[in-house]
Amino acid sequence: MADLERVRVWAEALIRLHLDDGWTFGFDRAVKRAGLTDYTARRISVSKHLAARWEDDDVHQTLLHEVAHALAGPAAGHGPRWQRTARELGYVGGRTHRGEIASERAGWVGSCPGGHEHVRFRAPRGRYACRACTSAARRLVEIRWQRRATAA
Ligand SMILES: [Zn+2]
Ligand SMILES: [Zn+2]
């Protein structure tokens, strides 16, 4: 298992080396994904729960995965630009981490009055109804889409 203080030291060193001063590192409480890059807050975080259970190498790889997201930008997703950047940093893993769920990689999130979960990997075209809200209200209730500003 990795020592959390050491993880923080690595993370801050990687940020200093590859990103600018505006970026910070922190731990988060996620249980279903390893790391997160928040482009709005300019913050990279790693799950405290997973970091404490994983080996050093796995945590280090997670950090490289996230630094590559920060460098490649939100539009890159896990596409060629991100993959190239990640390889250059020394990332040898796949596009996702163990335990990462699909909805956390989706680029678009939708909201509806009923608070149901809506995610899409591609930009929504046209109008989408929330089926649950629509059937409860007996009229068409639309989903409002927003581009997700984070990458996991
Ligand atoms: Zn709904
Ligand atoms: Zn990712």
JSON list of C-alpha atoms and ligand atoms in Angstrom, two decimals:
[
{"chain": "A", "resi": 1, "resn": "MET", "atom": "CA", "xyz": [0.00, 0.00, 0.00]},
{"chain": "A", "resi": 2, "resn": "ALA", "atom": "CA", "xyz": [1.16, 3.50, -0.81]},
{"chain": "A", "resi": 3, "resn": "ASP", "atom": "CA", "xyz": [2.03, 6.08, 1.80]},
{"chain": "A", "resi": 4, "resn": "LEU", "atom": "CA", "xyz": [-0.25, 9.08, 1.30]},
{"chain": "A", "resi": 5, "resn": "GLU", "atom": "CA", "xyz": [2.33, 11.70, 2.18]},
{"chain": "A", "resi": 6, "resn": "ARG", "atom": "CA", "xyz": [4.68, 10.23, -0.40]},
{"chain": "A", "resi": 7, "resn": "VAL", "atom": "CA", "xyz": [1.90, 10.26, -2.98]},
{"chain": "A", "resi": 8, "resn": "ARG", "atom": "CA", "xyz": [1.44, 13.96, -2.31]},
{"chain": "A", "resi": 9, "resn": "VAL", "atom": "CA", "xyz": [5.17, 14.60, -2.78]},
{"chain": "A", "resi": 10, "resn": "TRP", "atom": "CA", "xyz": [5.16, 12.78, -6.15]},
{"chain": "A", "resi": 11, "resn": "ALA", "atom": "CA", "xyz": [2.04, 14.58, -7.27]},
{"chain": "A", "resi": 12, "resn": "GLU", "atom": "CA", "xyz": [3.40, 18.00, -6.43]},
{"chain": "A", "resi": 13, "resn": "ALA", "atom": "CA", "xyz": [6.70, 17.21, -8.14]},
{"chain": "A", "resi": 14, "resn": "LEU", "atom": "CA", "xyz": [4.86, 16.10, -11.30]},
{"chain": "A", "resi": 15, "resn": "ILE", "atom": "CA", "xyz": [2.75, 19.25, -11.30]},
{"chain": "A", "resi": 16, "resn": "ARG", "atom": "CA", "xyz": [5.84, 21.45, -10.90]},
{"chain": "A", "resi": 17, "resn": "LEU", "atom": "CA", "xyz": [7.58, 19.60, -13.70]},
{"chain": "A", "resi": 18, "resn": "HIS", "atom": "CA", "xyz": [4.78, 19.44, -16.27]},
{"chain": "A", "resi": 19, "resn": "LEU", "atom": "CA", "xyz": [2.08, 21.96, -15.39]},
{"chain": "A", "resi": 20, "resn": "ASP", "atom": "CA", "xyz": [2.01, 25.53, -14.15]},
{"chain": "A", "resi": 21, "resn": "ASP", "atom": "CA", "xyz": [1.57, 27.03, -10.67]},
{"chain": "A", "resi": 22, "resn": "GLY", "atom": "CA", "xyz": [-2.19, 27.28, -11.10]},
{"chain": "A", "resi": 23, "resn": "TRP", "atom": "CA", "xyz": [-2.56, 23.52, -10.65]},
{"chain": "A", "resi": 24, "resn": "THR", "atom": "CA", "xyz": [-2.89, 21.87, -7.27]},
{"chain": "A", "resi": 25, "resn": "PHE", "atom": "CA", "xyz": [-3.14, 18.37, -5.92]},
{"chain": "A", "resi": 26, "resn": "GLY", "atom": "CA", "xyz": [-5.43, 16.85, -3.33]},
{"chain": "A", "resi": 27, "resn": "PHE", "atom": "CA", "xyz": [-7.00, 13.60, -2.21]},
{"chain": "A", "resi": 28, "resn": "ASP", "atom": "CA", "xyz": [-10.66, 12.91, -2.80]},
{"chain": "A", "resi": 29, "resn": "ARG", "atom": "CA", "xyz": [-13.08, 10.38, -1.37]},
{"chain": "A", "resi": 30, "resn": "ALA", "atom": "CA", "xyz": [-14.09, 8.59, -4.56]},
{"chain": "A", "resi": 31, "resn": "VAL", "atom": "CA", "xyz": [-14.52, 4.86, -4.31]},
{"chain": "A", "resi": 32, "resn": "LYS", "atom": "CA", "xyz": [-15.24, 4.03, -7.94]},
{"chain": "A", "resi": 33, "resn": "ARG", "atom": "CA", "xyz": [-12.43, 5.78, -9.74]},
{"chain": "A", "resi": 34, "resn": "ALA", "atom": "CA", "xyz": [-8.75, 6.28, -9.08]},
{"chain": "A", "resi": 35, "resn": "GLY", "atom": "CA", "xyz": [-8.07, 9.84, -10.12]},
{"chain": "A", "resi": 36, "resn": "LEU", "atom": "CA", "xyz": [-9.73, 12.97, -11.39]},
{"chain": "A", "resi": 37, "resn": "THR", "atom": "CA", "xyz": [-8.66, 16.05, -13.33]},
{"chain": "A", "resi": 38, "resn": "ASP", "atom": "CA", "xyz": [-10.84, 19.10, -12.76]},
{"chain": "A", "resi": 39, "resn": "TYR", "atom": "CA", "xyz": [-10.08, 21.64, -15.50]},
{"chain": "A", "resi": 40, "resn": "THR", "atom": "CA", "xyz": [-12.19, 24.36, -13.92]},
{"chain": "A", "resi": 41, "resn": "ALA", "atom": "CA", "xyz": [-10.61, 24.18, -10.49]},
{"chain": "A", "resi": 42, "resn": "ARG", "atom": "CA", "xyz": [-7.24, 23.19, -12.07]},
{"chain": "A", "resi": 43, "resn": "ARG", "atom": "CA", "xyz": [-6.91, 20.40, -9.59]},
{"chain": "A", "resi": 44, "resn": "ILE", "atom": "CA", "xyz": [-5.72, 16.82, -9.84]},
{"chain": "A", "resi": 45, "resn": "SER", "atom": "CA", "xyz": [-6.95, 14.45, -7.20]},
{"chain": "A", "resi": 46, "resn": "VAL", "atom": "CA", "xyz": [-6.50, 10.83, -6.34]},
{"chain": "A", "resi": 47, "resn": "SER", "atom": "CA", "xyz": [-8.85, 8.67, -4.33]},
{"chain": "A", "resi": 48, "resn": "LYS", "atom": "CA", "xyz": [-7.61, 8.40, -0.78]},
{"chain": "A", "resi": 49, "resn": "HIS", "atom": "CA", "xyz": [-9.30, 5.01, -0.39]},
{"chain": "A", "resi": 50, "resn": "LEU", "atom": "CA", "xyz": [-7.66, 3.49, -3.45]},
{"chain": "A", "resi": 51, "resn": "ALA", "atom": "CA", "xyz": [-4.28, 5.13, -2.90]},
{"chain": "A", "resi": 52, "resn": "ALA", "atom": "CA", "xyz": [-4.12, 3.63, 0.57]},
{"chain": "A", "resi": 53, "resn": "ARG", "atom": "CA", "xyz": [-4.83, 0.14, -0.80]},
{"chain": "A", "resi": 54, "resn": "TRP", "atom": "CA", "xyz": [-2.78, 0.20, -3.97]},
{"chain": "A", "resi": 55, "resn": "GLU", "atom": "CA", "xyz": [0.88, -0.37, -4.57]},
{"chain": "A", "resi": 56, "resn": "ASP", "atom": "CA", "xyz": [3.15, 2.61, -5.20]},
{"chain": "A", "resi": 57, "resn": "ASP", "atom": "CA", "xyz": [3.43, 1.85, -8.91]},
{"chain": "A", "resi": 58, "resn": "ASP", "atom": "CA", "xyz": [-0.32, 1.84, -9.42]},
{"chain": "A", "resi": 59, "resn": "VAL", "atom": "CA", "xyz": [-0.74, 5.16, -7.66]},
{"chain": "A", "resi": 60, "resn": "HIS", "atom": "CA", "xyz": [2.14, 6.65, -9.63]},
{"chain": "A", "resi": 61, "resn": "GLN", "atom": "CA", "xyz": [0.52, 5.47, -12.87]},
{"chain": "A", "resi": 62, "resn": "THR", "atom": "CA", "xyz": [-2.74, 7.08, -11.82]},
{"chain": "A", "resi": 63, "resn": "LEU", "atom": "CA", "xyz": [-0.94, 10.38, -11.32]},
{"chain": "A", "resi": 64, "resn": "LEU", "atom": "CA", "xyz": [0.63, 10.15, -14.79]},
{"chain": "A", "resi": 65, "resn": "HIS", "atom": "CA", "xyz": [-2.79, 9.36, -16.26]},
{"chain": "A", "resi": 66, "resn": "GLU", "atom": "CA", "xyz": [-4.23, 12.52, -14.68]},
{"chain": "A", "resi": 67, "resn": "VAL", "atom": "CA", "xyz": [-1.27, 14.79, -15.50]},
{"chain": "A", "resi": 68, "resn": "ALA", "atom": "CA", "xyz": [-1.71, 13.68, -19.13]},
{"chain": "A", "resi": 69, "resn": "HIS", "atom": "CA", "xyz": [-5.37, 14.79, -18.95]},
{"chain": "A", "resi": 70, "resn": "ALA", "atom": "CA", "xyz": [-4.32, 18.16, -17.59]},
{"chain": "A", "resi": 71, "resn": "LEU", "atom": "CA", "xyz": [-1.75, 18.58, -20.40]},
{"chain": "A", "resi": 72, "resn": "ALA", "atom": "CA", "xyz": [-3.92, 17.27, -23.23]},
{"chain": "A", "resi": 73, "resn": "GLY", "atom": "CA", "xyz": [-6.99, 19.31, -22.26]},
{"chain": "A", "resi": 74, "resn": "PRO", "atom": "CA", "xyz": [-10.65, 18.41, -21.81]},
{"chain": "A", "resi": 75, "resn": "ALA", "atom": "CA", "xyz": [-11.43, 17.94, -25.50]},
{"chain": "A", "resi": 76, "resn": "ALA", "atom": "CA", "xyz": [-8.80, 15.21, -25.91]},
{"chain": "A", "resi": 77, "resn": "GLY", "atom": "CA", "xyz": [-10.68, 12.65, -23.79]},
{"chain": "A", "resi": 78, "resn": "HIS", "atom": "CA", "xyz": [-8.76, 9.38, -23.95]},
{"chain": "A", "resi": 79, "resn": "GLY", "atom": "CA", "xyz": [-8.07, 9.93, -27.65]},
{"chain": "A", "resi": 80, "resn": "PRO", "atom": "CA", "xyz": [-4.77, 10.00, -29.58]},
{"chain": "A", "resi": 81, "resn": "ARG", "atom": "CA", "xyz": [-3.53, 13.29, -28.14]},
{"chain": "A", "resi": 82, "resn": "TRP", "atom": "CA", "xyz": [-4.04, 12.14, -24.56]},
{"chain": "A", "resi": 83, "resn": "GLN", "atom": "CA", "xyz": [-2.53, 8.73, -25.35]},
{"chain": "A", "resi": 84, "resn": "ARG", "atom": "CA", "xyz": [0.60, 10.30, -26.87]},
{"chain": "A", "resi": 85, "resn": "THR", "atom": "CA", "xyz": [1.02, 12.65, -23.91]},
{"chain": "A", "resi": 86, "resn": "ALA", "atom": "CA", "xyz": [0.48, 9.85, -21.42]},
{"chain": "A", "resi": 87, "resn": "ARG", "atom": "CA", "xyz": [3.07, 7.62, -23.12]},
{"chain": "A", "resi": 88, "resn": "GLU", "atom": "CA", "xyz": [5.61, 10.44, -23.09]},
{"chain": "A", "resi": 89, "resn": "LEU", "atom": "CA", "xyz": [5.12, 10.81, -19.35]},
{"chain": "A", "resi": 90, "resn": "GLY", "atom": "CA", "xyz": [5.74, 7.11, -18.87]},
{"chain": "A", "resi": 91, "resn": "TYR", "atom": "CA", "xyz": [2.17, 5.93, -18.47]},
{"chain": "A", "resi": 92, "resn": "VAL", "atom": "CA", "xyz": [1.93, 2.27, -19.44]},
{"chain": "A", "resi": 93, "resn": "GLY", "atom": "CA", "xyz": [-1.66, 1.51, -18.46]},
{"chain": "A", "resi": 94, "resn": "GLY", "atom": "CA", "xyz": [-4.87, 1.56, -20.41]},
{"chain": "A", "resi": 95, "resn": "ARG", "atom": "CA", "xyz": [-7.37, 4.32, -20.97]},
{"chain": "A", "resi": 96, "resn": "THR", "atom": "CA", "xyz": [-9.11, 3.67, -17.71]},
{"chain": "A", "resi": 97, "resn": "HIS", "atom": "CA", "xyz": [-8.23, 2.33, -14.35]},
{"chain": "A", "resi": 98, "resn": "ARG", "atom": "CA", "xyz": [-9.55, -0.68, -12.56]},
{"chain": "A", "resi": 99, "resn": "GLY", "atom": "CA", "xyz": [-12.85, 0.15, -11.00]},
{"chain": "A", "resi": 100, "resn": "GLU", "atom": "CA", "xyz": [-13.53, 3.22, -13.11]},
{"chain": "A", "resi": 101, "resn": "ILE", "atom": "CA", "xyz": [-17.15, 3.21, -14.17]},
{"chain": "A", "resi": 102, "resn": "ALA", "atom": "CA", "xyz": [-18.29, 4.18, -17.64]},
{"chain": "A", "resi": 103, "resn": "SER", "atom": "CA", "xyz": [-20.43, 7.14, -16.61]},
{"chain": "A", "resi": 104, "resn": "GLU", "atom": "CA", "xyz": [-17.39, 8.87, -15.11]},
{"chain": "A", "resi": 105, "resn": "ARG", "atom": "CA", "xyz": [-15.70, 8.92, -18.49]},
{"chain": "A", "resi": 106, "resn": "ALA", "atom": "CA", "xyz": [-18.70, 10.30, -20.36]},
{"chain": "A", "resi": 107, "resn": "GLY", "atom": "CA", "xyz": [-18.12, 13.77, -21.77]},
{"chain": "A", "resi": 108, "resn": "TRP", "atom": "CA", "xyz": [-21.67, 15.06, -21.38]},
{"chain": "A", "resi": 109, "resn": "VAL", "atom": "CA", "xyz": [-23.91, 15.09, -18.36]},
{"chain": "A", "resi": 110, "resn": "GLY", "atom": "CA", "xyz": [-27.59, 15.92, -18.44]},
{"chain": "A", "resi": 111, "resn": "SER", "atom": "CA", "xyz": [-29.96, 17.21, -15.84]},
{"chain": "A", "resi": 112, "resn": "CYS", "atom": "CA", "xyz": [-33.71, 16.97, -15.57]},
{"chain": "A", "resi": 113, "resn": "PRO", "atom": "CA", "xyz": [-36.16, 18.24, -12.94]},
{"chain": "A", "resi": 114, "resn": "GLY", "atom": "CA", "xyz": [-36.33, 14.79, -11.35]},
{"chain": "A", "resi": 115, "resn": "GLY", "atom": "CA", "xyz": [-32.56, 14.61, -10.78]},
{"chain": "A", "resi": 116, "resn": "HIS", "atom": "CA", "xyz": [-32.08, 11.39, -12.81]},
{"chain": "A", "resi": 117, "resn": "GLU", "atom": "CA", "xyz": [-28.64, 10.49, -14.10]},
{"chain": "A", "resi": 118, "resn": "HIS", "atom": "CA", "xyz": [-28.02, 11.14, -17.81]},
{"chain": "A", "resi": 119, "resn": "VAL", "atom": "CA", "xyz": [-24.65, 10.72, -19.45]},
{"chain": "A", "resi": 120, "resn": "ARG", "atom": "CA", "xyz": [-23.46, 10.60, -23.03]},
{"chain": "A", "resi": 121, "resn": "PHE", "atom": "CA", "xyz": [-20.06, 9.99, -24.57]},
{"chain": "A", "resi": 122, "resn": "ARG", "atom": "CA", "xyz": [-20.77, 12.13, -27.63]},
{"chain": "A", "resi": 123, "resn": "ALA", "atom": "CA", "xyz": [-22.30, 15.57, -27.97]},
{"chain": "A", "resi": 124, "resn": "PRO", "atom": "CA", "xyz": [-26.09, 15.29, -27.87]},
{"chain": "A", "resi": 125, "resn": "ARG", "atom": "CA", "xyz": [-27.85, 16.30, -31.08]},
{"chain": "A", "resi": 126, "resn": "GLY", "atom": "CA", "xyz": [-31.39, 17.51, -30.90]},
{"chain": "A", "resi": 127, "resn": "ARG", "atom": "CA", "xyz": [-33.72, 17.06, -27.99]},
{"chain": "A", "resi": 128, "resn": "TYR", "atom": "CA", "xyz": [-33.74, 14.25, -25.50]},
{"chain": "A", "resi": 129, "resn": "ALA", "atom": "CA", "xyz": [-36.57, 13.51, -23.14]},
{"chain": "A", "resi": 130, "resn": "CYS", "atom": "CA", "xyz": [-36.07, 12.12, -19.66]},
{"chain": "A", "resi": 131, "resn": "ARG", "atom": "CA", "xyz": [-38.22, 9.02, -19.80]},
{"chain": "A", "resi": 132, "resn": "ALA", "atom": "CA", "xyz": [-38.85, 8.87, -16.07]},
{"chain": "A", "resi": 133, "resn": "CYS", "atom": "CA", "xyz": [-39.82, 12.55, -15.79]},
{"chain": "A", "resi": 134, "resn": "THR", "atom": "CA", "xyz": [-41.84, 12.41, -19.00]},
{"chain": "A", "resi": 135, "resn": "SER", "atom": "CA", "xyz": [-43.89, 9.44, -17.88]},
{"chain": "A", "resi": 136, "resn": "ALA", "atom": "CA", "xyz": [-44.45, 10.94, -14.42]},
{"chain": "A", "resi": 137, "resn": "ALA", "atom": "CA", "xyz": [-45.47, 14.33, -15.80]},
{"chain": "A", "resi": 138, "resn": "ARG", "atom": "CA", "xyz": [-47.33, 12.91, -18.84]},
{"chain": "A", "resi": 139, "resn": "ARG", "atom": "CA", "xyz": [-45.69, 15.52, -21.01]},
{"chain": "A", "resi": 140, "resn": "LEU", "atom": "CA", "xyz": [-42.28, 15.80, -22.64]},
{"chain": "A", "resi": 141, "resn": "VAL", "atom": "CA", "xyz": [-39.63, 16.75, -20.09]},
{"chain": "A", "resi": 142, "resn": "GLU", "atom": "CA", "xyz": [-36.35, 17.64, -21.72]},
{"chain": "A", "resi": 143, "resn": "ILE", "atom": "CA", "xyz": [-32.84, 16.90, -20.54]},
{"chain": "A", "resi": 144, "resn": "ARG", "atom": "CA", "xyz": [-30.43, 19.83, -20.39]},
{"chain": "A", "resi": 145, "resn": "TRP", "atom": "CA", "xyz": [-26.91, 18.85, -21.39]},
{"chain": "A", "resi": 146, "resn": "GLN", "atom": "CA", "xyz": [-23.62, 20.25, -20.21]},
{"chain": "A", "resi": 147, "resn": "ARG", "atom": "CA", "xyz": [-20.10, 19.35, -21.16]},
{"chain": "A", "resi": 148, "resn": "ARG", "atom": "CA", "xyz": [-18.31, 17.74, -18.28]},
{"chain": "A", "resi": 149, "resn": "ALA", "atom": "CA", "xyz": [-15.32, 19.77, -17.19]},
{"chain": "A", "resi": 150, "resn": "THR", "atom": "CA", "xyz": [-13.50, 16.90, -15.56]},
{"chain": "A", "resi": 151, "resn": "ALA", "atom": "CA", "xyz": [-11.73, 13.77, -16.74]},
{"chain": "A", "resi": 152, "resn": "ALA", "atom": "CA", "xyz": [-11.13, 10.65, -14.74]},
{"chain": "B", "resi": 1, "resn": "ZN", "atom": "ZN", "xyz": [-35.83, 12.95, -14.99]},
{"chain": "B", "resi": 2, "resn": "ZN", "atom": "ZN", "xyz": [-8.62, 9.20, -17.86]}
]
